[in-house]
Amino acid sequence: MWPPSASMEHYYTEKPKSELRVKTAILKLKNGRVYQFQTPSGVFSFGAIDKATRILIEHCEVYGRKVLDLGCGYGVIGIVLKGEYPDLEVCMSDINERAVEFAKINARKNNVDVTIKLGAFFEPWKDEKFDLVLMNPPLAAGKNVVLRLIRESCEHLNNGGSLQLVAYHNKGGSYIKRAMKEIFGNVEDLYKEGGIRIYKSLKVGSCSN
């Protein structure tokens, strides 16, 4: 998703060099709808949809029209949202070239029309604003990366728009919550399950630096 701080290859590496392996993952929603994804090695959550992403999809608060799945990986969040809410304008981006390639493959596979771009942070969306930004943030990339993601999300939201992040509260989530409170001036636990929480902030006025 985001530039690694070391030479080791991570899922946020820009150009993965590892051997490509592909596994199919199935996501069945509580409403019975089924989505299928081709998951490549070198991209987050290879071979299966991770629990936090499932929770964000099932329990995020969807409103407005223009949505960004930031750090989209192979496309689960944005693709499912477009499938469930066809009237949404869904945008997706990731720094990992392999992730973007497979997000596009999975969008076609699931017959959804979304906009997918390559790039870190908000570089692909410099002049755009959104009503909703969703993210399963790359905590492994470090606090400075996560802080920048939260700050730039606030800057790229329309007034009244929402940032919603999912994380394990005791594995970096508490830091995320504090940062969202500091930058947005508000934060709430939208949903809790098994140590995983969805944090929600609303854009009301200006963002704190």
Short mmCIF file of C-alpha atoms in Angstrom, two decimals:
data_model
loop_
_atom_site.label_atom_id
_atom_site.label_comp_id
_atom_site.label_asym_id
_atom_site.label_seq_id
_atom_site.Cartn_x
_atom_site.Cartn_y
_atom_site.Cartn_z
CA MET A 1 0.00 0.00 0.00
CA TRP A 2 2.51 2.66 1.11
CA PRO A 3 6.28 3.16 0.69
CA PRO A 4 8.19 0.74 2.97
CA SER A 5 10.73 2.14 5.40
CA ALA A 6 13.16 -0.71 4.80
CA SER A 7 14.52 -2.62 1.86
CA MET A 8 12.47 -5.70 2.69
CA GLU A 9 9.51 -6.20 0.36
CA HIS A 10 6.13 -5.55 2.00
CA TYR A 11 2.57 -5.49 0.73
CA TYR A 12 3.00 -1.71 0.43
CA THR A 13 6.05 -2.11 -1.83
CA GLU A 14 5.57 -0.19 -5.08
CA LYS A 15 6.91 -2.84 -7.46
CA PRO A 16 6.79 -6.35 -5.96
CA LYS A 17 9.54 -8.62 -7.26
CA SER A 18 8.43 -11.80 -5.51
CA GLU A 19 7.20 -14.71 -7.57
CA LEU A 20 3.54 -14.24 -8.42
CA ARG A 21 1.16 -16.81 -6.99
CA VAL A 22 -2.62 -16.44 -7.19
CA LYS A 23 -5.35 -17.90 -5.00
CA THR A 24 -9.11 -17.39 -5.18
CA ALA A 25 -10.93 -15.99 -2.14
CA ILE A 26 -14.69 -15.96 -1.67
CA LEU A 27 -16.55 -13.34 0.34
CA LYS A 28 -20.13 -14.18 1.29
CA LEU A 29 -22.03 -11.31 2.89
CA LYS A 30 -24.68 -11.70 5.56
CA ASN A 31 -27.30 -10.86 2.95
CA GLY A 32 -26.24 -13.92 0.95
CA ARG A 33 -24.48 -12.14 -1.89
CA VAL A 34 -21.18 -13.66 -2.95
CA TYR A 35 -18.08 -11.95 -4.35
CA GLN A 36 -15.03 -13.71 -5.75
CA PHE A 37 -11.50 -12.32 -5.77
CA GLN A 38 -8.22 -13.31 -7.33
CA THR A 39 -5.64 -12.66 -4.59
CA PRO A 40 -1.98 -12.31 -5.59
CA SER A 41 1.07 -12.94 -3.45
CA GLY A 42 2.86 -9.75 -2.44
CA VAL A 43 -0.46 -8.04 -1.66
CA PHE A 44 -2.13 -7.79 1.75
CA SER A 45 -4.30 -10.74 2.81
CA PHE A 46 -3.13 -13.26 0.23
CA GLY A 47 -5.51 -16.19 -0.16
CA ALA A 48 -8.30 -15.02 2.15
CA ILE A 49 -10.30 -11.92 3.04
CA ASP A 50 -9.04 -10.72 6.42
CA LYS A 51 -11.45 -10.33 9.31
CA ALA A 52 -11.01 -6.57 9.77
CA THR A 53 -11.84 -5.92 6.12
CA ARG A 54 -14.95 -8.09 6.39
CA ILE A 55 -16.08 -6.13 9.44
CA LEU A 56 -15.53 -2.77 7.73
CA ILE A 57 -17.55 -3.88 4.71
CA GLU A 58 -20.43 -5.20 6.80
CA HIS A 59 -20.64 -2.33 9.30
CA CYS A 60 -19.36 0.88 7.71
CA GLU A 61 -21.83 3.74 7.48
CA VAL A 62 -22.41 4.48 3.80
CA TYR A 63 -23.75 7.86 2.76
CA GLY A 64 -23.05 10.57 0.24
CA ARG A 65 -22.18 9.71 -3.33
CA LYS A 66 -18.41 9.71 -3.85
CA VAL A 67 -16.40 7.10 -1.94
CA LEU A 68 -12.67 6.37 -1.79
CA ASP A 69 -11.19 2.98 -0.86
CA LEU A 70 -7.68 4.16 0.04
CA GLY A 71 -4.97 1.50 -0.05
CA CYS A 72 -7.42 -0.80 -1.81
CA GLY A 73 -5.19 -3.87 -2.15
CA TYR A 74 -6.80 -6.27 -4.59
CA GLY A 75 -10.04 -4.34 -4.30
CA VAL A 76 -12.34 -5.95 -1.78
CA ILE A 77 -13.84 -2.91 -0.03
CA GLY A 78 -14.47 -0.73 -3.07
CA ILE A 79 -15.74 -3.56 -5.26
CA VAL A 80 -18.20 -4.84 -2.67
CA LEU A 81 -19.49 -1.35 -1.89
CA LYS A 82 -20.13 -0.69 -5.58
CA GLY A 83 -21.87 -4.04 -5.88
CA GLU A 84 -24.08 -3.32 -2.88
CA TYR A 85 -24.66 0.37 -3.65
CA PRO A 86 -24.65 0.73 -7.46
CA ASP A 87 -25.37 4.47 -7.36
CA LEU A 88 -22.12 5.24 -5.55
CA GLU A 89 -19.16 6.68 -7.43
CA VAL A 90 -16.38 4.45 -6.11
CA CYS A 91 -12.70 5.35 -6.42
CA MET A 92 -9.83 3.09 -5.36
CA SER A 93 -6.05 3.41 -5.20
CA ASP A 94 -2.93 1.67 -3.96
CA ILE A 95 0.83 2.16 -4.25
CA ASN A 96 1.41 -1.53 -5.04
CA GLU A 97 1.37 -2.12 -8.82
CA ARG A 98 0.36 -5.74 -8.37
CA ALA A 99 -2.52 -4.73 -6.10
CA VAL A 100 -3.84 -2.25 -8.67
CA GLU A 101 -3.54 -4.81 -11.47
CA PHE A 102 -5.58 -7.36 -9.54
CA ALA A 103 -8.09 -4.79 -8.28
CA LYS A 104 -8.85 -4.11 -11.94
CA ILE A 105 -9.10 -7.84 -12.65
CA ASN A 106 -11.46 -8.31 -9.71
CA ALA A 107 -13.62 -5.33 -10.68
CA ARG A 108 -14.19 -6.93 -14.09
CA LYS A 109 -14.73 -10.34 -12.50
CA ASN A 110 -17.43 -8.95 -10.21
CA ASN A 111 -18.98 -6.76 -12.94
CA VAL A 112 -18.61 -3.41 -11.22
CA ASP A 113 -17.66 -0.05 -12.72
CA VAL A 114 -15.12 1.64 -10.44
CA THR A 115 -12.16 4.00 -10.92
CA ILE A 116 -8.83 2.46 -9.89
CA LYS A 117 -5.54 4.38 -9.83
CA LEU A 118 -1.92 3.71 -8.90
CA GLY A 119 -0.23 5.94 -6.34
CA ALA A 120 0.64 6.60 -2.70
CA PHE A 121 -1.48 8.53 -0.23
CA PHE A 122 -3.71 11.04 -2.08
CA GLU A 123 -1.33 11.57 -5.01
CA PRO A 124 -3.84 10.07 -7.51
CA TRP A 125 -6.61 12.31 -6.14
CA LYS A 126 -4.88 15.69 -5.70
CA ASP A 127 -7.80 17.80 -6.91
CA GLU A 128 -10.69 15.60 -5.76
CA LYS A 129 -12.85 15.45 -2.67
CA PHE A 130 -15.00 12.66 -1.30
CA ASP A 131 -18.02 12.10 0.91
CA LEU A 132 -16.56 8.96 2.48
CA VAL A 133 -13.04 7.57 2.83
CA LEU A 134 -12.66 3.96 3.95
CA MET A 135 -9.43 2.29 4.95
CA ASN A 136 -7.86 -0.75 6.58
CA PRO A 137 -4.65 1.20 7.30
CA PRO A 138 -1.12 -0.23 6.90
CA LEU A 139 -0.04 -0.12 10.54
CA ALA A 140 3.15 -1.98 9.64
CA ALA A 141 4.24 1.04 7.62
CA GLY A 142 4.60 3.07 10.82
CA LYS A 143 2.78 5.79 12.73
CA ASN A 144 4.00 8.63 10.52
CA VAL A 145 2.43 7.01 7.47
CA VAL A 146 -0.87 6.41 9.25
CA LEU A 147 -0.90 9.97 10.60
CA ARG A 148 -0.38 11.37 7.10
CA LEU A 149 -3.19 9.19 5.75
CA ILE A 150 -5.59 10.51 8.39
CA ARG A 151 -4.56 14.13 7.87
CA GLU A 152 -4.83 13.95 4.08
CA SER A 153 -8.16 12.16 4.36
CA CYS A 154 -9.53 15.10 6.32
CA GLU A 155 -8.23 17.52 3.68
CA HIS A 156 -9.87 15.54 0.87
CA LEU A 157 -13.30 15.15 2.45
CA ASN A 158 -16.26 17.35 1.68
CA ASN A 159 -17.70 19.17 4.68
CA GLY A 160 -19.88 16.67 6.51
CA GLY A 161 -17.96 13.78 4.98
CA SER A 162 -16.62 10.87 6.99
CA LEU A 163 -13.39 8.93 7.45
CA GLN A 164 -13.90 5.37 8.67
CA LEU A 165 -10.91 3.17 9.58
CA VAL A 166 -10.79 -0.38 10.91
CA ALA A 167 -8.09 -1.74 13.21
CA TYR A 168 -7.37 -3.94 16.22
CA HIS A 169 -7.71 -1.49 19.12
CA ASN A 170 -4.81 -2.96 21.10
CA LYS A 171 -2.53 -3.30 18.06
CA GLY A 172 -2.33 0.29 16.92
CA GLY A 173 -6.00 1.15 16.85
CA SER A 174 -5.86 3.24 19.99
CA TYR A 175 -3.23 5.46 18.31
CA ILE A 176 -5.45 5.79 15.24
CA LYS A 177 -8.37 6.87 17.40
CA ARG A 178 -6.33 9.53 19.18
CA ALA A 179 -4.97 10.86 15.87
CA MET A 180 -8.45 11.06 14.34
CA LYS A 181 -9.69 12.96 17.40
CA GLU A 182 -6.78 15.39 17.15
CA ILE A 183 -7.12 16.04 13.40
CA PHE A 184 -10.91 16.01 13.01
CA GLY A 185 -11.87 17.23 16.47
CA ASN A 186 -14.19 14.23 16.86
CA VAL A 187 -14.14 10.43 16.75
CA GLU A 188 -16.44 7.59 17.74
CA ASP A 189 -16.39 3.81 17.81
CA LEU A 190 -18.84 2.97 15.05
CA TYR A 191 -18.61 -0.78 15.66
CA LYS A 192 -16.74 -3.23 17.91
CA GLU A 193 -16.14 -6.94 17.49
CA GLY A 194 -13.49 -9.17 19.02
CA GLY A 195 -10.94 -6.45 19.60
CA ILE A 196 -11.54 -4.94 16.17
CA ARG A 197 -13.09 -1.49 15.94
CA ILE A 198 -14.32 0.82 13.23
CA TYR A 199 -13.41 4.41 14.07
CA LYS A 200 -15.43 7.20 12.50
CA SER A 201 -14.69 10.92 12.25
CA LEU A 202 -16.74 13.63 10.56
CA LYS A 203 -15.30 16.58 8.65
CA VAL A 204 -16.71 19.65 10.33
CA GLY A 205 -14.89 22.82 9.43
CA SER A 206 -11.11 22.86 9.09
CA CYS A 207 -8.64 20.07 9.83
CA SER A 208 -6.07 20.37 12.61
CA ASN A 209 -2.40 20.14 11.68
#
